[in-house]
Coordinates of C-alpha atoms in Angstrom, one line a residue:
Chain A
M1 CA -15.3 -27.9 -11.5
T2 CA -17.2 -24.7 -11.3
E3 CA -15.7 -23.9 -7.7
V4 CA -12.4 -24.2 -9.2
L5 CA -13.1 -22.1 -12.1
A6 CA -14.3 -19.7 -9.2
L7 CA -11.5 -19.6 -7.4
L8 CA -8.9 -19.4 -10.3
I9 CA -10.6 -17.3 -13.2
F10 CA -13.6 -15.4 -11.8
P11 CA -14.4 -13.7 -9.4
G12 CA -11.3 -14.8 -7.7
G13 CA -7.8 -15.3 -9.2
I14 CA -6.9 -13.9 -12.4
A15 CA -10.2 -11.6 -12.7
L16 CA -9.0 -10.4 -9.1
L17 CA -5.5 -9.8 -10.1
L18 CA -6.7 -7.9 -13.2
A19 CA -8.9 -5.8 -11.4
A20 CA -6.3 -5.2 -9.0
L21 CA -4.1 -3.5 -11.7
L22 CA -7.2 -1.9 -13.1
Y23 CA -7.6 -0.1 -9.6
E24 CA -4.2 0.7 -9.4
W25 CA -4.5 2.3 -12.9
I26 CA -7.4 4.4 -11.7
N27 CA -5.5 5.5 -8.8
R28 CA -2.3 6.4 -10.5
K29 CA -4.2 8.6 -13.6
L30 CA -6.7 10.2 -11.1
A31 CA -3.6 11.4 -9.0
A32 CA -1.9 12.5 -12.0
R33 CA -5.0 14.4 -13.4
L34 CA -5.1 15.9 -9.9
Q35 CA -1.7 17.2 -10.4
N36 CA -2.4 18.6 -14.1
R37 CA -0.6 15.7 -15.6
V38 CA -1.4 13.4 -18.4
G39 CA -0.5 10.6 -16.4
P40 CA 0.1 6.7 -17.0
R41 CA -1.6 4.9 -19.9
W42 CA -4.0 2.2 -19.4
F43 CA -1.7 -0.6 -19.3
Q44 CA 1.0 0.9 -17.3
P45 CA 0.7 -1.4 -14.2
L46 CA 0.5 -4.6 -16.6
A47 CA 3.6 -3.6 -18.2
D48 CA 5.4 -2.7 -14.7
L49 CA 4.3 -6.2 -13.6
V50 CA 5.5 -8.2 -16.4
K51 CA 8.6 -6.4 -16.5
L52 CA 9.5 -6.8 -12.9
L53 CA 8.7 -10.2 -12.9
A54 CA 11.3 -10.7 -15.8
K55 CA 14.2 -8.7 -14.3
E56 CA 16.9 -10.3 -12.3
E57 CA 16.1 -11.4 -8.9
I58 CA 19.5 -10.1 -6.6
I59 CA 19.6 -11.7 -3.4
P60 CA 21.6 -9.5 -1.3
Q61 CA 24.6 -10.3 1.2
G62 CA 23.3 -11.1 4.4
A63 CA 19.8 -11.6 4.1
Q64 CA 18.0 -15.0 4.5
P65 CA 17.6 -16.4 1.3
V66 CA 14.7 -18.5 1.9
L67 CA 12.6 -16.1 3.6
F68 CA 13.7 -13.4 1.0
D69 CA 11.9 -15.7 -1.2
L70 CA 9.2 -16.8 0.7
L71 CA 7.6 -13.5 2.2
P72 CA 6.4 -11.9 -1.1
I73 CA 4.6 -15.3 -1.9
V74 CA 2.8 -15.8 1.5
S75 CA 1.7 -12.0 1.4
L76 CA 0.1 -12.8 -1.9
A77 CA -1.2 -15.8 -0.8
A78 CA -2.6 -14.5 2.3
V79 CA -4.2 -11.4 0.7
T80 CA -6.0 -13.3 -2.0
T81 CA -7.1 -15.7 0.5
A82 CA -8.7 -12.6 2.0
A83 CA -10.5 -11.9 -0.7
L84 CA -12.5 -15.3 -1.0
Y85 CA -14.5 -14.0 2.0
T86 CA -15.5 -10.7 0.4
P87 CA -18.1 -9.9 -1.8
L88 CA -15.8 -9.1 -5.1
F89 CA -17.7 -7.3 -7.7
G90 CA -20.8 -7.3 -5.5
L91 CA -21.1 -11.1 -6.3
A92 CA -21.5 -13.6 -3.3
P93 CA -18.3 -14.6 -1.5
A94 CA -16.8 -17.9 -2.6
G95 CA -16.4 -18.9 1.4
S96 CA -18.4 -17.8 4.4
F97 CA -18.7 -18.7 8.0
P98 CA -19.5 -16.9 11.2
G99 CA -16.8 -14.9 12.2
D100 CA -15.1 -14.4 8.6
L101 CA -14.7 -10.8 9.1
I102 CA -12.1 -11.0 11.5
V103 CA -10.2 -13.5 9.4
A104 CA -10.6 -11.5 6.2
V105 CA -9.2 -8.3 8.4
Y106 CA -6.2 -10.4 10.0
L107 CA -5.0 -11.9 6.5
L108 CA -5.3 -8.4 5.0
S109 CA -2.6 -7.5 8.0
V110 CA 0.0 -10.5 6.7
L111 CA 0.7 -8.3 3.6
S112 CA 2.0 -5.6 6.6
L113 CA 3.8 -8.0 8.5
C114 CA 5.5 -9.8 5.6
T115 CA 6.6 -6.3 4.5
S116 CA 8.0 -5.4 7.4
L117 CA 9.9 -9.0 7.9
A118 CA 11.1 -8.1 4.3
G119 CA 12.9 -4.9 5.7
L120 CA 14.3 -6.8 9.0
I121 CA 15.9 -10.1 7.3
T122 CA 18.3 -7.9 5.0
D123 CA 21.3 -6.2 6.5
D124 CA 20.4 -2.9 4.4
R125 CA 19.8 -0.3 6.9
Y126 CA 17.2 1.7 5.0
A127 CA 15.2 -1.7 4.7
L128 CA 15.6 -2.0 8.7
V129 CA 14.1 1.6 9.2
G130 CA 11.6 0.9 6.7
G131 CA 10.7 -2.4 8.4
L132 CA 10.5 -0.9 12.0
R133 CA 8.3 1.8 10.5
V134 CA 5.8 -0.4 9.0
L135 CA 5.5 -2.4 12.3
T136 CA 5.5 0.9 14.3
Q137 CA 2.3 2.4 11.8
L138 CA 0.8 -1.4 12.0
F139 CA 0.5 -1.4 15.8
S140 CA -1.0 2.4 15.3
Y141 CA -3.9 2.1 12.5
E142 CA -4.8 -1.8 13.4
A143 CA -6.9 -1.3 16.3
P144 CA -8.8 1.7 15.1
F145 CA -9.5 -0.1 11.6
L146 CA -10.6 -3.3 13.3
L147 CA -13.2 -1.1 15.5
A148 CA -14.4 0.8 12.5
L149 CA -15.1 -2.5 10.6
L150 CA -16.4 -4.0 13.7
L151 CA -19.2 -1.4 14.1
P152 CA -21.3 -3.0 11.4
A153 CA -21.0 -6.1 12.8
L154 CA -22.3 -4.7 16.2
V155 CA -25.1 -3.0 14.0
A156 CA -26.3 -6.1 12.5
G157 CA -25.6 -8.3 15.2
S158 CA -23.4 -10.8 13.3
W159 CA -19.5 -11.1 12.5
Q160 CA -20.2 -12.7 8.9
I161 CA -19.4 -10.4 6.1
S162 CA -22.5 -12.0 3.8
V163 CA -24.9 -11.4 6.8
I164 CA -23.9 -7.9 7.6
A165 CA -23.8 -7.1 4.0
A166 CA -27.6 -8.6 3.6
Y167 CA -28.6 -6.5 6.7
T168 CA -26.9 -3.4 5.1
S169 CA -28.6 -3.6 2.0
E170 CA -32.2 -3.5 3.7
H171 CA -31.4 -0.7 5.8
T172 CA -30.5 3.0 5.4
W173 CA -26.6 3.1 4.5
L174 CA -24.2 2.8 7.5
L175 CA -22.4 6.0 6.1
L176 CA -25.3 7.9 7.5
T177 CA -26.0 6.3 10.9
Q178 CA -22.3 5.6 11.4
P179 CA -20.4 8.3 9.6
V180 CA -17.5 8.5 12.2
G181 CA -16.7 4.6 11.7
F182 CA -16.9 5.0 8.3
V183 CA -14.1 7.9 8.0
V184 CA -12.1 6.0 10.4
A185 CA -12.3 2.7 8.3
V186 CA -11.2 4.7 4.8
I187 CA -8.6 6.6 6.7
G188 CA -7.3 3.0 8.4
L189 CA -7.4 1.5 4.9
M190 CA -4.9 4.2 3.8
G191 CA -2.7 3.6 6.5
K192 CA -2.8 -0.1 5.5
L193 CA -2.0 0.5 1.9
E194 CA 0.9 3.3 2.8
L195 CA -0.5 5.6 0.9
P196 CA 0.1 9.4 1.7
P197 CA 0.1 11.0 4.2
F198 CA 1.0 7.4 5.9
D199 CA 3.5 6.8 3.4
A200 CA 6.4 7.2 5.9
P201 CA 7.4 3.5 5.6
E202 CA 8.5 4.0 2.1
A203 CA 9.5 7.5 2.3
H204 CA 11.7 7.9 -0.9
T205 CA 13.3 11.3 0.3
E206 CA 14.5 9.4 3.4
I207 CA 14.7 6.1 3.5
V208 CA 15.1 5.0 -0.1
A209 CA 12.3 2.3 -0.8
G210 CA 12.0 1.7 2.9
S211 CA 11.5 -2.2 3.6
L212 CA 11.5 -3.4 0.1
T213 CA 14.8 -1.4 -0.9
E214 CA 16.6 -4.6 -1.6
Y215 CA 13.7 -6.5 -3.7
S216 CA 14.6 -6.2 -7.5
G217 CA 12.6 -8.5 -9.6
R218 CA 9.9 -11.0 -8.8
G219 CA 9.4 -10.0 -5.1
L220 CA 8.9 -6.2 -5.7
A221 CA 6.5 -7.4 -8.3
L222 CA 4.6 -9.8 -5.9
F223 CA 4.5 -7.1 -3.0
R224 CA 3.0 -4.7 -5.1
L225 CA 0.5 -6.9 -6.6
S226 CA -0.5 -7.9 -3.0
R227 CA -0.8 -4.1 -2.4
N228 CA -3.5 -3.6 -5.1
V229 CA -5.3 -6.7 -4.1
V230 CA -5.7 -5.1 -0.4
L231 CA -6.8 -1.8 -2.0
I232 CA -9.5 -3.8 -3.8
V233 CA -10.3 -6.4 -1.0
G234 CA -10.4 -3.0 1.3
L235 CA -12.7 -1.1 -1.1
T236 CA -14.9 -3.8 -1.3
L237 CA -15.2 -4.4 2.3
I238 CA -16.0 -1.0 3.0
A239 CA -18.6 -0.5 0.3
A240 CA -20.0 -3.5 1.3
L241 CA -20.0 -2.8 5.0
Y242 CA -20.8 1.1 5.0
L243 CA -22.1 2.0 1.5
G244 CA -25.3 -0.2 1.3
G245 CA -24.1 -3.9 1.1
V246 CA -24.0 -6.1 -2.4
A247 CA -25.6 -4.7 -5.1
N248 CA -25.6 -5.7 -8.9
P249 CA -22.1 -5.4 -10.1
L250 CA -22.2 -2.2 -11.8
L251 CA -23.7 -0.2 -9.0
F252 CA -21.2 -2.0 -6.5
F253 CA -18.0 -0.7 -9.0
A254 CA -19.4 2.6 -9.0
K255 CA -19.6 2.5 -5.0
T256 CA -15.9 1.2 -4.9
L257 CA -15.1 3.6 -7.6
L258 CA -16.5 6.6 -5.6
L259 CA -14.7 5.2 -2.7
L260 CA -11.6 5.2 -4.7
V261 CA -12.0 8.7 -5.8
G262 CA -12.1 10.0 -2.2
V263 CA -9.0 8.1 -1.1
T264 CA -6.9 9.6 -4.2
I265 CA -8.1 13.0 -3.4
A266 CA -7.1 12.7 0.3
Q267 CA -4.0 11.1 -0.9
M268 CA -3.3 14.4 -3.0
L269 CA -4.5 16.8 -0.4
F270 CA -2.1 15.8 2.7
A271 CA 1.7 15.8 2.9
R272 CA 3.5 13.2 4.6
L273 CA 3.4 12.7 8.2
R274 CA 6.2 11.7 10.5
I275 CA 6.4 8.4 12.0
D276 CA 5.2 9.8 15.1
Q277 CA 2.7 12.2 14.3
T278 CA 1.0 8.7 12.4
V279 CA 1.2 7.0 15.9
G280 CA -0.4 10.1 17.8
L281 CA -3.0 10.7 15.1
W282 CA -4.3 7.2 15.5
W283 CA -4.0 6.8 19.3
R284 CA -5.2 10.4 20.0
F285 CA -8.0 10.4 17.8
G286 CA -8.4 7.5 15.4
V287 CA -9.2 5.1 18.5
L288 CA -11.4 7.6 20.7
L289 CA -13.5 8.5 17.7
A290 CA -14.1 5.0 16.8
L291 CA -14.5 3.9 20.7
G292 CA -16.9 7.1 21.1
Q293 CA -19.0 5.6 17.8
W294 CA -19.3 2.3 19.4
L295 CA -20.7 3.7 22.9
L296 CA -23.3 5.9 20.8
T297 CA -24.1 2.7 18.8
L298 CA -24.4 0.8 22.1
L299 CA -26.4 3.2 23.7
G300 CA -28.8 3.8 20.8
K301 CA -28.9 -0.4 20.7
A302 CA -30.0 -0.4 24.7
V303 CA -32.6 2.5 24.3
A304 CA -34.4 1.0 21.2
Chain B
M1 CA 8.7 -26.2 -32.3
L2 CA 5.8 -25.5 -29.5
T3 CA 8.6 -24.5 -26.9
R4 CA 10.2 -22.3 -29.8
V5 CA 7.0 -20.2 -30.4
W6 CA 6.2 -20.2 -26.9
E7 CA 9.6 -18.6 -25.9
H8 CA 9.4 -16.1 -28.8
T9 CA 6.0 -15.0 -27.8
L10 CA 7.3 -14.8 -24.2
G11 CA 10.2 -12.9 -25.4
E12 CA 8.1 -10.5 -27.1
V13 CA 5.7 -10.0 -24.4
V14 CA 8.7 -9.3 -21.9
Q15 CA 10.4 -6.7 -24.4
W16 CA 7.0 -5.0 -24.7
A17 CA 6.7 -4.4 -21.0
R18 CA 10.6 -3.3 -20.8
V19 CA 9.9 -0.7 -23.3
N20 CA 6.8 0.3 -21.6
S21 CA 8.1 0.4 -18.3
P22 CA 11.4 2.0 -17.7
W23 CA 12.0 2.9 -14.2
A24 CA 14.9 5.7 -13.8
L25 CA 17.4 6.0 -11.0
H26 CA 19.0 9.4 -10.8
F27 CA 23.2 9.8 -9.9
N28 CA 25.4 12.9 -10.0
S29 CA 28.7 12.1 -10.3
G30 CA 30.2 15.3 -10.1
S31 CA 27.6 17.8 -12.0
C32 CA 27.5 21.4 -11.2
N33 CA 23.6 20.7 -10.6
G34 CA 22.2 22.2 -13.8
C35 CA 21.6 19.0 -15.5
D36 CA 20.0 17.7 -12.3
I37 CA 17.5 20.6 -12.2
E38 CA 16.6 20.0 -16.0
L39 CA 16.0 16.3 -15.0
L40 CA 13.8 17.2 -12.3
A41 CA 12.2 19.4 -14.4
T42 CA 11.5 16.7 -17.0
L43 CA 9.4 15.1 -14.1
T44 CA 7.2 17.7 -13.3
P45 CA 3.5 17.8 -14.6
R46 CA 4.6 20.0 -17.5
Y47 CA 6.5 17.5 -19.2
D48 CA 5.4 14.7 -17.3
V49 CA 7.4 11.5 -18.4
E50 CA 4.8 9.1 -16.7
R51 CA 3.1 9.2 -19.9
L52 CA 6.3 6.9 -21.0
G53 CA 6.1 4.7 -18.2
V54 CA 9.1 6.4 -16.7
K55 CA 9.0 6.8 -12.8
L56 CA 11.9 8.0 -10.6
Q57 CA 13.0 5.4 -8.2
G58 CA 14.8 5.5 -5.0
S59 CA 16.5 2.2 -4.8
P60 CA 19.1 1.2 -7.3
R61 CA 17.7 -2.5 -6.8
Q62 CA 14.5 -1.6 -8.6
A63 CA 15.5 0.8 -11.7
D64 CA 16.0 0.0 -14.9
L65 CA 17.6 3.1 -16.2
L66 CA 20.6 4.9 -14.7
V67 CA 20.7 8.5 -15.7
V68 CA 24.2 10.1 -14.6
T69 CA 24.9 13.7 -14.8
G70 CA 28.1 15.4 -14.7
A71 CA 31.8 14.5 -15.0
V72 CA 33.1 11.6 -12.9
T73 CA 35.2 12.9 -9.9
R74 CA 37.9 10.9 -8.1
Q75 CA 35.2 10.7 -4.9
A76 CA 32.2 9.8 -7.1
K77 CA 33.9 7.0 -9.2
D78 CA 33.3 4.2 -6.7
R79 CA 29.9 5.4 -5.9
L80 CA 29.2 5.2 -9.9
L81 CA 30.5 1.7 -9.9
R82 CA 28.9 0.5 -7.0
I83 CA 25.6 1.8 -7.7
Y84 CA 25.8 0.3 -11.2
A85 CA 26.8 -3.2 -9.5
Q86 CA 23.3 -2.8 -7.6
M87 CA 21.3 -2.8 -10.4
P88 CA 19.9 -6.0 -11.7
E89 CA 20.0 -7.2 -15.3
P90 CA 18.7 -5.8 -17.8
R91 CA 20.2 -2.4 -17.0
F92 CA 20.6 0.7 -19.2
V93 CA 22.6 4.0 -18.9
M94 CA 21.6 7.6 -19.9
A95 CA 24.6 9.8 -19.8
L96 CA 23.1 13.5 -19.4
G97 CA 24.7 16.8 -20.6
S98 CA 27.9 17.7 -21.7
C99 CA 29.9 16.8 -18.8
A100 CA 29.1 13.2 -18.8
L101 CA 29.9 12.9 -22.3
S102 CA 33.0 14.5 -22.4
K103 CA 33.9 16.1 -19.2
G104 CA 33.0 19.7 -20.6
I105 CA 34.2 22.5 -18.8
F106 CA 35.7 20.3 -16.1
H107 CA 38.3 18.7 -18.9
D108 CA 41.2 19.7 -17.0
C109 CA 40.0 19.6 -13.3
Y110 CA 42.6 17.9 -11.1
N111 CA 39.7 15.7 -9.4
V112 CA 38.1 14.5 -12.7
V113 CA 38.7 11.4 -13.7
G114 CA 37.2 11.1 -16.9
P115 CA 33.7 11.1 -18.8
V116 CA 30.9 8.3 -17.6
D117 CA 31.4 6.0 -20.6
V118 CA 35.2 5.3 -19.5
F119 CA 33.8 3.2 -16.4
I120 CA 30.3 2.0 -17.4
P121 CA 28.8 1.2 -20.7
V122 CA 26.6 4.5 -21.7
D123 CA 23.5 3.2 -24.0
V124 CA 22.3 6.6 -24.7
Y125 CA 23.8 10.0 -24.8
V126 CA 22.2 13.3 -24.2
P127 CA 24.4 16.5 -25.2
G128 CA 23.6 20.0 -23.9
C129 CA 24.6 22.3 -21.0
P130 CA 22.3 21.5 -19.8
P131 CA 20.0 19.3 -22.0
R132 CA 16.6 20.8 -22.1
P133 CA 13.9 18.6 -20.8
E134 CA 12.8 18.0 -24.5
A135 CA 16.0 16.7 -25.2
I136 CA 16.0 14.3 -22.3
I137 CA 12.7 13.2 -23.5
A138 CA 14.0 12.8 -26.9
G139 CA 17.0 10.8 -25.3
M140 CA 14.6 8.5 -23.3
V141 CA 12.8 7.8 -26.6
A142 CA 15.7 7.1 -28.6
L143 CA 16.6 4.6 -25.7
L144 CA 13.2 2.9 -26.2
G145 CA 13.3 2.6 -29.7
K146 CA 16.5 0.9 -29.6
L147 CA 15.2 -1.6 -27.0
Q148 CA 12.1 -2.1 -29.1
A149 CA 14.3 -2.8 -32.3
A150 CA 16.3 -5.4 -30.8
P151 CA 15.2 -9.0 -31.5
A152 CA 13.1 -10.3 -29.0
A153 CA 15.1 -13.5 -28.3
E154 CA 17.8 -11.1 -27.1
A155 CA 15.6 -9.2 -24.9
Q156 CA 14.7 -12.1 -22.7
T157 CA 18.1 -12.7 -21.3

């Protein structure tokens, strides 16, 4: 009974979705304040979600109807499953087994895959271009992001999130000993979320709304929701791995909030990169930086 | 009985969401760009319509509110109809500026086929040449007030 409650109400399920909406609001409000605007009201993401859920769902001609309905559901299911293995709100994860870090990271990637497929199954040319861009970007940030998240695993000597979190809460913050890995992980998360400067896949001025151009009602709502869940799960992962592991919920919330502020400021500072510039950035600098940090860490381990 | 209460509550929630989150799509059906500049000014930090939940969307599939500027020209007519047809229900239309209302100074041009409400149903009219951002915000608030006043059961359809 308590397990079902934990899955559906707290910390998974409803609490997770509400927290995801809260994080979206904080992100949008901060962005607005940084642009000297007033910004959205606190219930804005909830109103957007309910409105989209109640809107007419158009399945365009030429699209695969089954996949068109299924993809948003699959992506939301995958990212909420990934949330089960992360210490949400600083609490112990619902499930834990050796190697769950890899599983969580790859479940988060399902969102990008589903977004891309959602563009590729329609006849819309903007959605096609957007879908291809999502895939291109996925191949550019995925490797560095994974490398950066595996660094703490290397240091702690385990592939299990709870073990790494326990290790980091006992030792110096990995942010101080592995700064490069931290930076690559945060920027990788921004790439995963298609936040500026990595928003080429949904560039409104070029390709309408990217791969989600043809989605109107429920599908769009579920995709937006799953992106918010990825935001909260990604911030939780980075906070647990790099910012001193799990703590009491309030302190943990403060840590993820600090990360979110950093991400929002970066998002406001930089202009959109062209898709080739994104790929170049990741493969010329991101991967090399992460690999360099890996080498240093391995050397340090060998010496010590 | 219970289903009726449930449906009524659901309708009210949906109506609340609809009033608080109107996403806009901008279409220029032959305007001189005066109204377009004013509409863009409305979206700038000084006026900030995100306070009302208004967001400019790129895709007609994701928009609730179609903002049409300018008299409809022969060339733009088909595009206007197609954009309107692409929007999912419920959809609303705002006619922005004197030309969208009554063809304005283009009233006897050879290529102008009519004001906006000849072709698609218009929910709110904002006059002016061009209307100031304050007038556009007033028009949006008027539309939202109209939505709010509609009975909840109607909003659910």
